[in-house]
Short mmCIF file of C-alpha atoms in Angstrom, two decimals:
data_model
loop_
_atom_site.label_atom_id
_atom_site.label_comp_id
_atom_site.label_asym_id
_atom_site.label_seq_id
_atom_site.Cartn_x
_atom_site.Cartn_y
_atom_site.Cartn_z
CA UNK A 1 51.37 5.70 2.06
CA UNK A 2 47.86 6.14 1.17
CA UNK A 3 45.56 7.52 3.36
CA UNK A 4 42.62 5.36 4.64
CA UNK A 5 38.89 6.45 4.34
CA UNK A 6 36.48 4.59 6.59
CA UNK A 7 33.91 6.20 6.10
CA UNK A 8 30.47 4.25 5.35
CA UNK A 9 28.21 4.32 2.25
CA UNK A 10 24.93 4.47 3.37
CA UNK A 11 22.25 3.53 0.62
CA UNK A 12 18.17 2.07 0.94
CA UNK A 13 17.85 -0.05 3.37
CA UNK A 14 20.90 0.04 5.24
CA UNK A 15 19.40 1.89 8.18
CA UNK A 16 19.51 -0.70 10.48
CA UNK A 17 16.75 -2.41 12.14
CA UNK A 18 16.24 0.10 14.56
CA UNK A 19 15.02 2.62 11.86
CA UNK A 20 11.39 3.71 12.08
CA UNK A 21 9.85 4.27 8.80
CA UNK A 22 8.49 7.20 7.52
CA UNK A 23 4.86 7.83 8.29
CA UNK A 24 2.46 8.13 5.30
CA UNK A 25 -0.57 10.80 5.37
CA UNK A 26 -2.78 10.26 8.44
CA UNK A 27 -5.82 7.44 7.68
CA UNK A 28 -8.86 9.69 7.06
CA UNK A 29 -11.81 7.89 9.40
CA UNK A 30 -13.95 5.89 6.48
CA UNK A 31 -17.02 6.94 7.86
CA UNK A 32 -16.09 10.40 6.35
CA UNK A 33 -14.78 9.08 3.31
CA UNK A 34 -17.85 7.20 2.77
CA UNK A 35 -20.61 10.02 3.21
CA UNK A 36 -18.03 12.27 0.56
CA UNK A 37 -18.88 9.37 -1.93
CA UNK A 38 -22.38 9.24 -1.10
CA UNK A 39 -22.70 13.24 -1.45
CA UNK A 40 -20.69 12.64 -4.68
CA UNK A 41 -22.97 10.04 -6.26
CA UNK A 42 -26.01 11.90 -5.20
CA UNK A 43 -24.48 14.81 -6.78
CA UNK A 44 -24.36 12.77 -9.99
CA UNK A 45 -20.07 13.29 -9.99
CA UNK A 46 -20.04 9.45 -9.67
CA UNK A 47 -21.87 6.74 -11.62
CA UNK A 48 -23.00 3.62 -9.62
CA UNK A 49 -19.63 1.62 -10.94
CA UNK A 50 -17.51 4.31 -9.67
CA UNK A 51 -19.25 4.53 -6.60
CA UNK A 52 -19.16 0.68 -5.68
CA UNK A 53 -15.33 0.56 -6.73
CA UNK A 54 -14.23 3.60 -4.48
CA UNK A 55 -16.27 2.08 -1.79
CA UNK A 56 -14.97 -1.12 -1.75
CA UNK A 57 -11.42 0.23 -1.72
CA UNK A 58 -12.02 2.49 1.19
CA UNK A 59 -13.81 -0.42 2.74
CA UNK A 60 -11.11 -2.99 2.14
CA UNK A 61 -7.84 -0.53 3.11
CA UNK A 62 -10.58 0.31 6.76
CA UNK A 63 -10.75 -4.08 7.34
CA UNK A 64 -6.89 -4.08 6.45
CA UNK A 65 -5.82 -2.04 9.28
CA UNK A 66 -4.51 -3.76 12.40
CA UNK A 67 -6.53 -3.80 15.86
CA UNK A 68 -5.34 -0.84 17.58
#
């Protein structure tokens, strides 16, 4: 007779739903973010373009965050 193999293939996603996922980098405050750009753009490393687009995306990730 053949032998039986039970064990279990486990691939993405089959964790269960009891599996925490894995935590990204800590959020940097946006505060700090923020006065880095302005130093940057004062420091003529940004141009005003570059300096509204980073802001906004720091901006929009800081209103994206839920209400702790």
């Amino acid at each position: 007779m053949a032998e039986q193999n039970d064990a279990k293939v486990i691939g993405p996603g089959s964790a269960g739903s009891g599996a925490r996922p894995i935590p990204g980098p800590p959020q940097r405050d946006p505060v700090e973010l923020l006065n880095e750009l302005v130093t940057m753009k004062d420091r003529g490393l940004l141009s005003d373009a570059e300096f509204a687009e980073r802001k906004a995306r720091i901006l929009g990730k800081w209103l994206l965050l839920p209400n702790l």
